[in-house]
Coordinates of C-alpha atoms and ligand atoms in Angstrom, one line a residue:
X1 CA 82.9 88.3 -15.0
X2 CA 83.2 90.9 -12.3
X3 CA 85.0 94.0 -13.2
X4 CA 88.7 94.8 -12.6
X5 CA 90.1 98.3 -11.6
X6 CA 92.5 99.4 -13.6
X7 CA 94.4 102.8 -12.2
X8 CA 96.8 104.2 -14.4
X9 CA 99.1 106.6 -12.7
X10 CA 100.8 108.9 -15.6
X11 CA 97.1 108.4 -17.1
X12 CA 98.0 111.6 -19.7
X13 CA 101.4 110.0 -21.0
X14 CA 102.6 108.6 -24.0
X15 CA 102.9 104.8 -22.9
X16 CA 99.4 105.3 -21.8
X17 CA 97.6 107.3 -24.5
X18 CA 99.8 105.4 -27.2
X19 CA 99.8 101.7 -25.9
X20 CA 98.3 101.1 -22.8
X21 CA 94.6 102.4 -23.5
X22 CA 94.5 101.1 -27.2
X23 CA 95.7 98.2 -26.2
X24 CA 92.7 97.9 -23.8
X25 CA 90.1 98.8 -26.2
X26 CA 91.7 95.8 -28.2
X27 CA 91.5 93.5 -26.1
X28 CA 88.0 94.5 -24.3
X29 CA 86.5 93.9 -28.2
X30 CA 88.2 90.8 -28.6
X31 CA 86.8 89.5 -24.9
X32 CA 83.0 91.3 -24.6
X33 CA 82.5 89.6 -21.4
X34 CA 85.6 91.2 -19.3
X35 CA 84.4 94.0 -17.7
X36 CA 87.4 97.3 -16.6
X37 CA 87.0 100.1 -14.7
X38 CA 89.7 102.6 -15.8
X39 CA 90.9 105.1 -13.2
X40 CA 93.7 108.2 -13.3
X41 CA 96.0 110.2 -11.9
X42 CA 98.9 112.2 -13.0
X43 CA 100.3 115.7 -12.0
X44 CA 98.3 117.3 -15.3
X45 CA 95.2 119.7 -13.9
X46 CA 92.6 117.4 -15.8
X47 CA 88.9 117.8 -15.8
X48 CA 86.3 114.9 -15.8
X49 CA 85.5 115.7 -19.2
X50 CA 89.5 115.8 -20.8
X51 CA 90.3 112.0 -18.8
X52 CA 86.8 110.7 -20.9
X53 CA 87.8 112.3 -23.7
X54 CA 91.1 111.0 -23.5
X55 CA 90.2 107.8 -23.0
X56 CA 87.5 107.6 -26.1
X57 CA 90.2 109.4 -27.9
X58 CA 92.5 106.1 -27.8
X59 CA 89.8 103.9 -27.8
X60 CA 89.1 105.3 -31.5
X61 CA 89.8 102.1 -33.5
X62 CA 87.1 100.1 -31.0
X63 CA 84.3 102.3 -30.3
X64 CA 82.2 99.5 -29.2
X65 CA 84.5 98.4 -26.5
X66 CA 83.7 102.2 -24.7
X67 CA 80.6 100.5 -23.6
X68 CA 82.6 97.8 -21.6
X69 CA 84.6 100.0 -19.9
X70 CA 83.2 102.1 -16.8
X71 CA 85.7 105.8 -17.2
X72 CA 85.7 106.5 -13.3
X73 CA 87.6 109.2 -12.2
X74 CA 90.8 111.3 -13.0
X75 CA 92.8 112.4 -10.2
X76 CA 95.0 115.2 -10.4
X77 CA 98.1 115.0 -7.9
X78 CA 101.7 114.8 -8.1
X79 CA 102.1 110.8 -6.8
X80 CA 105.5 111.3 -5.0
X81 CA 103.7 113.3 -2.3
X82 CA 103.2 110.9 0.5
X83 CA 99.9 112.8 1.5
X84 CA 98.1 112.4 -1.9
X85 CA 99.8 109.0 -1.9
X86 CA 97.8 108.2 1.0
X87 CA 94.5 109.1 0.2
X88 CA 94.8 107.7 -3.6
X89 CA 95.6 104.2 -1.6
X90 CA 93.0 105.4 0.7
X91 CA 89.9 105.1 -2.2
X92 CA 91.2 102.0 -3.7
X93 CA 88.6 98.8 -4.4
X94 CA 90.0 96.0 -3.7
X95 CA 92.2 93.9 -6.4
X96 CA 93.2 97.5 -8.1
X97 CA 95.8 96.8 -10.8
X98 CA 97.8 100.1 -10.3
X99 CA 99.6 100.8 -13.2
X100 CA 102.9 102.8 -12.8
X101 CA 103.2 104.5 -16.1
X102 CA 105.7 106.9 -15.3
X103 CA 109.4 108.1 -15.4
X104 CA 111.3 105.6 -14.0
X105 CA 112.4 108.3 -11.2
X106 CA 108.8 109.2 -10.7
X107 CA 107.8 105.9 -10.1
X108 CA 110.7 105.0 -7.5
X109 CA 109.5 108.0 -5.2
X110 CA 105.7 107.2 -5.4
X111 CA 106.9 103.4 -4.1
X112 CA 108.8 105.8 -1.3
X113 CA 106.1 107.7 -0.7
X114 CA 103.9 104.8 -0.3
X115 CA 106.4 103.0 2.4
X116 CA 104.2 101.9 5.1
X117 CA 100.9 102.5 3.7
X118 CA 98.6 99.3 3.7
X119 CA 96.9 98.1 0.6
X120 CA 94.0 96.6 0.0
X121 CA 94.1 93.2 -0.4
X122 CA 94.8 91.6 -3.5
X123 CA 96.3 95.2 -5.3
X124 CA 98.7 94.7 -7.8
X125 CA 101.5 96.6 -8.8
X126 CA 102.6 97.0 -12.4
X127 CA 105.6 98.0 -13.0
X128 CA 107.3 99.4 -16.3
X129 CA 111.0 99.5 -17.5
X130 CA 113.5 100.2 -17.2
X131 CA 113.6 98.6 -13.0
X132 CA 115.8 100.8 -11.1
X133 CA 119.1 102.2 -12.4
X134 CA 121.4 99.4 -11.4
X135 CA 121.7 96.7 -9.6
X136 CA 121.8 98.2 -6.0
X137 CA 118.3 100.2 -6.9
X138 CA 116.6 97.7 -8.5
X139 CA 117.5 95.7 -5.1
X140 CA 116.7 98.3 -3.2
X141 CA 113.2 98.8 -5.1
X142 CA 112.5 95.6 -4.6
X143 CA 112.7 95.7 -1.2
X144 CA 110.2 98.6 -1.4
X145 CA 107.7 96.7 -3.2
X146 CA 107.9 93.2 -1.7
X147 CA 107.1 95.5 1.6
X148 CA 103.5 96.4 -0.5
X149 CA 102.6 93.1 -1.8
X150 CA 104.0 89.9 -2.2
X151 CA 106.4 89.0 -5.1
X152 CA 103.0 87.2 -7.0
X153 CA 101.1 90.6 -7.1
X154 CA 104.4 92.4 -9.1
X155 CA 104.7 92.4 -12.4
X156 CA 107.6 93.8 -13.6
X157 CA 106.6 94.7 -17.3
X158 CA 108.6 93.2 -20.4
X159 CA 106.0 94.0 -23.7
X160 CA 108.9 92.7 -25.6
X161 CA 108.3 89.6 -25.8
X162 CA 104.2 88.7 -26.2
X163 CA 102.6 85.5 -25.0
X164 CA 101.7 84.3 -28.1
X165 CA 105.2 84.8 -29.3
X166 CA 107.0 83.0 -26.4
X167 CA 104.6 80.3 -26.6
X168 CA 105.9 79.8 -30.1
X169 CA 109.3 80.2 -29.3
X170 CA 108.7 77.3 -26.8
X171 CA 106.7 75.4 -28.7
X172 CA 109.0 75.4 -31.6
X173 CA 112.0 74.2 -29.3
X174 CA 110.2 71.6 -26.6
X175 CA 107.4 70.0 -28.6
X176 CA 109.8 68.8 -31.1
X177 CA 111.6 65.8 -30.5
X178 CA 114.7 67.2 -33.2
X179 CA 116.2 70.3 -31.4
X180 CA 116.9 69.1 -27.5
X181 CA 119.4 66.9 -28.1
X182 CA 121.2 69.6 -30.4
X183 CA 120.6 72.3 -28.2
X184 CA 123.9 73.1 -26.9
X185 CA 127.5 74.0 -27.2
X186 CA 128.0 70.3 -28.9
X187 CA 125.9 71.6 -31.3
X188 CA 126.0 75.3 -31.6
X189 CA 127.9 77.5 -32.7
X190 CA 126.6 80.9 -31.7
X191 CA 122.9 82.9 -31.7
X192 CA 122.3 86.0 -33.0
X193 CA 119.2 87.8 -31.1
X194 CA 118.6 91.2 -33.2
X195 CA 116.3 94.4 -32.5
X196 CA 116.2 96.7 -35.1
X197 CA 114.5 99.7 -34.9
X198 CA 113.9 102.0 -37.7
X199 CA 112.6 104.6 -35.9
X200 CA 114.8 107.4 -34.1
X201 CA 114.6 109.1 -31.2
X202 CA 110.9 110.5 -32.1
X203 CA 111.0 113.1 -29.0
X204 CA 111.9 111.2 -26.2
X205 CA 115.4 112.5 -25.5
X206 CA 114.2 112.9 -21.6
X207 CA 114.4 108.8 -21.1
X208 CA 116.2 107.5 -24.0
X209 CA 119.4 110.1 -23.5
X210 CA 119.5 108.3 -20.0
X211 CA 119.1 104.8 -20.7
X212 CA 120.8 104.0 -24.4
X213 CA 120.2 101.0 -27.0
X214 CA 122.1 99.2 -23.9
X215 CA 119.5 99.8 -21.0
X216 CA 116.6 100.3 -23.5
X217 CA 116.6 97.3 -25.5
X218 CA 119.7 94.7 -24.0
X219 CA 119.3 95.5 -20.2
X220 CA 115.2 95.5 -20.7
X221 CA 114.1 93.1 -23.4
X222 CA 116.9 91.0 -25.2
X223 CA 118.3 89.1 -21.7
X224 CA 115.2 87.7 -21.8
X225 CA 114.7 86.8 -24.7
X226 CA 118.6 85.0 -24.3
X227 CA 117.3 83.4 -21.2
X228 CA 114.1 81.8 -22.6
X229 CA 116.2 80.3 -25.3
X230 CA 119.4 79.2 -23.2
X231 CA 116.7 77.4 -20.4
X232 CA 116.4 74.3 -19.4
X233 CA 112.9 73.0 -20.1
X234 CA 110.8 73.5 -17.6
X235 CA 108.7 71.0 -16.3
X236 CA 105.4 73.4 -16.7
X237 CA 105.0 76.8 -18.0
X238 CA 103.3 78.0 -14.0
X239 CA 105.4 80.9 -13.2
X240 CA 107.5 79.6 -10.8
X241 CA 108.6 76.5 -13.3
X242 CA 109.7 79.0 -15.9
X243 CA 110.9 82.0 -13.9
X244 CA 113.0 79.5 -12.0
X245 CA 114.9 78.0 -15.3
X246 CA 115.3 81.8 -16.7
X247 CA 116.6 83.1 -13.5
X248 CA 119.0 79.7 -13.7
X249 CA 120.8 81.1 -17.3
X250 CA 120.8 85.0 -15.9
X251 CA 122.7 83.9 -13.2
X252 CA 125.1 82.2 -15.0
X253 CA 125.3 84.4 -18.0
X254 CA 128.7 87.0 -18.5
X255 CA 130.2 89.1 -20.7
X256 CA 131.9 86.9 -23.3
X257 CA 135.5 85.9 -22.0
X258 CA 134.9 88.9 -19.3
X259 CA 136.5 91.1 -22.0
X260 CA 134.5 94.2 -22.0
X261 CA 136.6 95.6 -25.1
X262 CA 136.8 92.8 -26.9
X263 CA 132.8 91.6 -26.5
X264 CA 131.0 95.2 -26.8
X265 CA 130.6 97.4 -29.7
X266 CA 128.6 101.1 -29.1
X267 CA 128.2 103.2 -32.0
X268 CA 125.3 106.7 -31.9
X269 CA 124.1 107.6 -35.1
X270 CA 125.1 110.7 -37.7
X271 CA 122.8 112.4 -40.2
X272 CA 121.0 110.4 -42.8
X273 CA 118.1 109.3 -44.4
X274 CA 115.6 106.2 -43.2
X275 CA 113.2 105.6 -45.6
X276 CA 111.2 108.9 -46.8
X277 CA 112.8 110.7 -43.7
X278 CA 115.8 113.0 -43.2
X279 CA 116.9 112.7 -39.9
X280 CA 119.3 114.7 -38.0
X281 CA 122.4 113.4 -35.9
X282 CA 121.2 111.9 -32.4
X283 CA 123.5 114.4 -30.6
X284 CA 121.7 117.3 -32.6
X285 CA 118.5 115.8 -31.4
X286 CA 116.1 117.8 -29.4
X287 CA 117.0 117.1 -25.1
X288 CA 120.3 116.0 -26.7
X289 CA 122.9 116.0 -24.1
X290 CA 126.0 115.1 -26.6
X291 CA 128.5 114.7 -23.8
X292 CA 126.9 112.3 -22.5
X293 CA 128.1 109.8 -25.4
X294 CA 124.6 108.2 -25.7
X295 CA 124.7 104.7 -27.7
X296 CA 121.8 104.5 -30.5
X297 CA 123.3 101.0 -31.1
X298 CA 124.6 98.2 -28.8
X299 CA 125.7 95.0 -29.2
X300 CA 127.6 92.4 -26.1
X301 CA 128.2 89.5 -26.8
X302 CA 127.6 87.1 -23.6
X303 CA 128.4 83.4 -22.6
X304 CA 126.3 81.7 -20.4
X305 CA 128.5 79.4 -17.7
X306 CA 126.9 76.6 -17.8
X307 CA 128.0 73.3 -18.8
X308 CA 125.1 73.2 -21.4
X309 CA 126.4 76.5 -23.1
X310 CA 130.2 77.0 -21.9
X311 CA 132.2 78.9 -25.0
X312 CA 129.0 79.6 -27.6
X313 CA 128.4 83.5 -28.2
X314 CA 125.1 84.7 -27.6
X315 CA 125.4 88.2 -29.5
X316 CA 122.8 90.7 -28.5
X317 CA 122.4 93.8 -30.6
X318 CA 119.6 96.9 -30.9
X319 CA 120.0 100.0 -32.5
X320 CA 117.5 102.6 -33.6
X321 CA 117.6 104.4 -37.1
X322 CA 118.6 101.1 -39.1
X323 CA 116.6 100.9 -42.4
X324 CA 113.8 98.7 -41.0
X325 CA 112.7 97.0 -38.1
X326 CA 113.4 93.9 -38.3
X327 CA 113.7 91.4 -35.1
X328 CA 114.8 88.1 -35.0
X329 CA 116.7 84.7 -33.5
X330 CA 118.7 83.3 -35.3
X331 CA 120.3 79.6 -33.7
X332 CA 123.7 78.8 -36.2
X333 CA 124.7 75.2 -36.2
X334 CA 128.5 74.2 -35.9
X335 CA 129.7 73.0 -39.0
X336 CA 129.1 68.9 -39.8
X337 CA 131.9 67.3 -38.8
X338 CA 132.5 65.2 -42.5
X339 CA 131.0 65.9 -45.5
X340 CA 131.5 63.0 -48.3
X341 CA 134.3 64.0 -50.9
X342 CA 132.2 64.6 -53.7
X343 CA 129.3 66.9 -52.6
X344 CA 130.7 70.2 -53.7
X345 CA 130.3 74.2 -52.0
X346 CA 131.1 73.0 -48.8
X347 CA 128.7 74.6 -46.3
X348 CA 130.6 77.4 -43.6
X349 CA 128.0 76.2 -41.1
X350 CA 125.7 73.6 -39.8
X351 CA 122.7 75.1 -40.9
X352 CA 120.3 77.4 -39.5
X353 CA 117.1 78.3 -37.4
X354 CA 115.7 81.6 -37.4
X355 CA 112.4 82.9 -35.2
X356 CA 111.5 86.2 -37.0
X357 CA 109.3 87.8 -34.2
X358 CA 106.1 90.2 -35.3
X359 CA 104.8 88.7 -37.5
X360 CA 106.4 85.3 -36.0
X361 CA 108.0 83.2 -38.5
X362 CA 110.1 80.5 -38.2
X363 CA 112.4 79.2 -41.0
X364 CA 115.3 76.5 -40.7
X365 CA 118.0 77.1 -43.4
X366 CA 119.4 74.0 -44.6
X367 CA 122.1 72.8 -47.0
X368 CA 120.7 70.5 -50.1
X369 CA 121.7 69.3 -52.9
X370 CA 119.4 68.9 -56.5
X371 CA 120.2 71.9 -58.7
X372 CA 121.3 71.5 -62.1
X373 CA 124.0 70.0 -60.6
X374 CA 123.2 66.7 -58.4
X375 CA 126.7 67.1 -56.5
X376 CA 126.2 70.7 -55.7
X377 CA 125.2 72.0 -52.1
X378 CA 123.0 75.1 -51.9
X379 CA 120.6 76.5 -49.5
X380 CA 116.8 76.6 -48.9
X381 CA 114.5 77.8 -46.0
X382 CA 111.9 76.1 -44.9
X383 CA 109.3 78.8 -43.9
X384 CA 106.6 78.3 -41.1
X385 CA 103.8 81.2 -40.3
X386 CA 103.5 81.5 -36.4
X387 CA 100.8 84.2 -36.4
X388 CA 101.1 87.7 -35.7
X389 CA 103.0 87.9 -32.6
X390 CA 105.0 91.2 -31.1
X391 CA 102.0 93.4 -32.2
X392 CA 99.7 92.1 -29.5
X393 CA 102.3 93.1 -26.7
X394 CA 100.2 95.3 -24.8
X395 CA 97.6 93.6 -25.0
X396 CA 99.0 90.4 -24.0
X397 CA 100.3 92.2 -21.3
X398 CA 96.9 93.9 -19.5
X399 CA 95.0 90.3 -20.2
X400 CA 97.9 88.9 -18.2
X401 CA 98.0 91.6 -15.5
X402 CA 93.9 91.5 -15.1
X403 CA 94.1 87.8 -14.9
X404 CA 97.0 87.7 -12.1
X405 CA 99.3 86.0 -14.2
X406 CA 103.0 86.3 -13.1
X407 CA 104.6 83.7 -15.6
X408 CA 105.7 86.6 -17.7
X409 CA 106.5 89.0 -15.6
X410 CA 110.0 89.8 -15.1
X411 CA 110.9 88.2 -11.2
X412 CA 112.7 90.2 -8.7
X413 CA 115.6 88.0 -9.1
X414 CA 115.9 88.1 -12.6
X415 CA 115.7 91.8 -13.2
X416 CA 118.7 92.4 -10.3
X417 CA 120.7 89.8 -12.4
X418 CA 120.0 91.5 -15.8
X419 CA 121.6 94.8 -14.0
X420 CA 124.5 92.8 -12.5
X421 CA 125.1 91.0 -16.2
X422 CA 125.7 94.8 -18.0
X423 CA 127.4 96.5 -15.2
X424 CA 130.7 95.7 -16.5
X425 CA 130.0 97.0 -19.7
X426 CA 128.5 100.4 -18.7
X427 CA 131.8 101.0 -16.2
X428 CA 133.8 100.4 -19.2
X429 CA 131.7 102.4 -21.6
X430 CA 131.7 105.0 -18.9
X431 CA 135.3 105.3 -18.3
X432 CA 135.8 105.3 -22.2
X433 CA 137.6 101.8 -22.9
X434 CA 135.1 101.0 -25.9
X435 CA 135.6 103.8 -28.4
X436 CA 131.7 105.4 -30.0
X437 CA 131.9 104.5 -33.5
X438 CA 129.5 106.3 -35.3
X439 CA 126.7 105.3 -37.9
X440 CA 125.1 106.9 -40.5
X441 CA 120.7 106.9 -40.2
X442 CA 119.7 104.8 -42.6
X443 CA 122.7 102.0 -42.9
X444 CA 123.5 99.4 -41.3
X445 CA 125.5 100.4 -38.5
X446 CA 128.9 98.9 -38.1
X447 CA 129.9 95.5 -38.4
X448 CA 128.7 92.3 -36.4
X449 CA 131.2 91.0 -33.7
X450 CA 130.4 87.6 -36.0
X451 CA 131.3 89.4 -39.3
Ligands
NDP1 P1 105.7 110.4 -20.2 O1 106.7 111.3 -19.8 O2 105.1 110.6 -21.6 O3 104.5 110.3 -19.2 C1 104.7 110.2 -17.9 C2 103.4 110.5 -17.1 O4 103.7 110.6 -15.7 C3 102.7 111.8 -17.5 O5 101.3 111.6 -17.5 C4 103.1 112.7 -16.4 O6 102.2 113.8 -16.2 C5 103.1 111.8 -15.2 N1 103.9 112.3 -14.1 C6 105.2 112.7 -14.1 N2 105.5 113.1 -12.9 C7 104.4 112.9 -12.1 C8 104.1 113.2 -10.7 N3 105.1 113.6 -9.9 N4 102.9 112.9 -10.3 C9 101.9 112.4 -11.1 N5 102.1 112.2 -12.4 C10 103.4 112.4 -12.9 O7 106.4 108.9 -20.1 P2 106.0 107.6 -20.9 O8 104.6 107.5 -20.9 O9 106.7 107.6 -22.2 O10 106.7 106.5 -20.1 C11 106.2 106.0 -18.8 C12 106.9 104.7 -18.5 O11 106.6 103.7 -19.5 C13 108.4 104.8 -18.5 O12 108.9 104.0 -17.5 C14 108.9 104.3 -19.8 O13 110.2 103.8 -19.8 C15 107.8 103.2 -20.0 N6 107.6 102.9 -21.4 C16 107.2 103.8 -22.3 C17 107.0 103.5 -23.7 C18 106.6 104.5 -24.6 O14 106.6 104.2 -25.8 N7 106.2 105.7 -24.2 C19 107.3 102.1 -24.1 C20 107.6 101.2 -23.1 C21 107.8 101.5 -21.8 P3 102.6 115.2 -16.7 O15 102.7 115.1 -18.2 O16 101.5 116.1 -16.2 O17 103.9 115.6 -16.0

């Protein structure tokens, strides 16, 4: 296999020391043959000697995969300068994946600086979130990029959701006969699609002060994940097949009844205690800026106008310092439409499905009968392993970026629409027509929109 370049600019931050280089090492042990140059660049002064020891560093749980990698060299400049822009693009091989792991601002001025510059042939540009700061900039951005390469050598970065686990998701949904013809308002009553985090703000007040549980985790991740499971199937899984059918729901998904107030709930969290850990209130957080009003938990709940999905709540929520992470789907069924007189404890829905993601794990609650009491209803889960899913993210990721495949990567389309779907919700938050309810670390935050 002939080698890759891979060119991380931001090669000294924390997505890249943290997740991107252990990530690599992962997956160059699992896949001997696959053979990476790394490169660098960032604005810190770094020797030769501090890039290789950075890199060995985070390749400390696969030694061995050091040998498959070639650690070329780090490149100290400050990448919004058109003039070190020019002669980093300058000393690029050929089919470079250059990595932009940097603040979102950072990044948006080294695609300016690089306006007009040719690449080499076959480059591709990775790019992290969150993708612009609204609608018009992420257009705009676009713009920028599709001006560099075409749309097939982007990849707009969502780690959320793995490979593996939206293969499962999929294969769960299309390769069995039951769930089609029940997949729709008909059938459904509403889906839950949940990211808890237990963690807090763990130092990164600089981005997550901007952005929010709402531009973090909603705006990112969780549209996504809605779109994948509101799609039509696609007739294959290339990328154009799928990106097409999730582009399809974005467009057509809105905040529920357009009611901004009524749909959204925003809530930052107090002083508590997650697990083992005492943690302060977010606004007394380090970087804090407590005017801003920064939500640590956000939940819309959205419809999708389509004639397959008109009226059924699709309630997004993510919040950080909840008492454990915990991430899942979960599809409720409406309620049967006649149960024979006689079967007692009748059921408040239809049943459910449930995709717990990382470790995946699918269960299907259903209503039975054959207690002690032959006439009484109760429920049991059927439980199905689907393997270790959300913890391969990264890696998933680089194998699908060194490979060239789009099919997950967020489309230019989609990530304008996943701006245009909250903008309602931010002007409203912004102009203070959804109150900040407030939740202690450590509980549960406030109550569901389906409570
Ligand atoms: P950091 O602030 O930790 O790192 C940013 C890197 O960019 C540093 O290496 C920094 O170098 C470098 N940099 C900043 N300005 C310049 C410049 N003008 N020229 C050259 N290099 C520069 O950010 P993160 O690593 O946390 O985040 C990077 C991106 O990844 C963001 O878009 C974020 O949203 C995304 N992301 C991060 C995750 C995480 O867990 N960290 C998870 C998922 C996504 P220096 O320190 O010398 O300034």
């Amino acid at each position: 296999m002939s080698p890759t370049t891979l060119f991380i600019l931001g090669a000294s931050g924390d997505l890249t020391s943290r997740l991107l280089l252990p990530s690599l090492a992962a997956l160059l042990s699992k896949h001997p043959k696959r053979r990476v140059i790394l490169r660098g660049a960032g604005s810190e002064k770094w020797d030769e000697q501090t890039w290789r020891k950075a890199v060995s560093d985070a390749f400390a749980d696969a030694p061995d995969a050091l040998d498959l990698v070639t650690i070329g060299d780090y490149v100290s400049a400050d990448v919004t300068d058109a003039g070190a822009v020019a002669s980093l693009v300058d000393g690029l091989d050929r089919s470079t994946v250059l990595y932009f792991a940097l603040p979102p601002a950072v990044t948006a001025a080294a695609i300016d600086a690089m306006a007009g510059l040719t690449l080499p042939e076959g480059t591709v540009l990775a790019m992290e979130k969150p993708f612009g700061e609204d609608e018009a900039s992420a257009k705009q951005l676009n713009q920028k990029l599709l001006a560099l390469v075409p749309e097939q050598q982007i990849f707009r970065v969502d780690h959320f959701l793995g490979r593996s686990t939206l293969l499962n998701l999929l294969g769960v949904r299309l390769a069995n006969r039951i769930w089609e013809p029940v997949w729709s308002a008909e059938h459904i009553d509403h889906v839950l699609i949940r990211f808890d985090e237990s963690v807090a703000l763990e130092g990164r007040a600089r981005y997550y002060d901007r952005a929010g549980a709402m531009i973090d985790m909603i705006q990112s991740h969780l549209l996504q994940v809605l779109a994948l499971l509101a799609m039509d199937p696609p007739a294959t899984l290339d990328e154009r097949d799928l990106r097409d059918a999730k582009a399809a729901v974005l467009r057509a998904t809105h905040v529920f009844g357009d009611d901004v107030a009524a749909s959204t709930r925003r809530a930052q969290y107090t002083a508590g205690r997650v697990g083992e850990r005492d943690l302060p209130a977010y606004r007394d957080e380090e970087g804090v800026d407590a005017a801003r009003q920064t939500e640590t938990l956000a939940e819309v709940v959205f419809e999708v106008a389509s004639d397959r999905w008109a009226g059924v709540p699709f309630v997004l929520r993510s919040g950080k310092a909840l008492p454990r992470k915990w991430s899942e789907i979960v599809v409720t069924f409406k309620p049967v439409r006649h149960l024979p007189p006689g079967l007692d404890g009748v059921p408040v829905d239809g049943g459910r499905l449930t995709f717990s993601l990382g470790p995946d794990e699918m269960s299907l609650r259903l209503h039975v009968t054959g207690g002690d009491d032959p006439f009484a209803l109760r429920e049991e889960n059927l439980l199905a392993d689907l393997g270790e899913g959300q913890q391969r993210s990264y890696e998933e990721v680089l194998e699908e970026l060194l490979d060239g495949d789009v099919a997950l990567s967020v489309r230019a389309d989609e990530a304008e629409e996943c701006w245009r779907i909250i903008q309602p919700v931010r002007d409203a938050w912004a102009s203070d027509a959804v109150p900040l309810e407030t939740y202690p670390a450590g509980s549960a935050g406030p109550g569901w929109h389906t409570d």
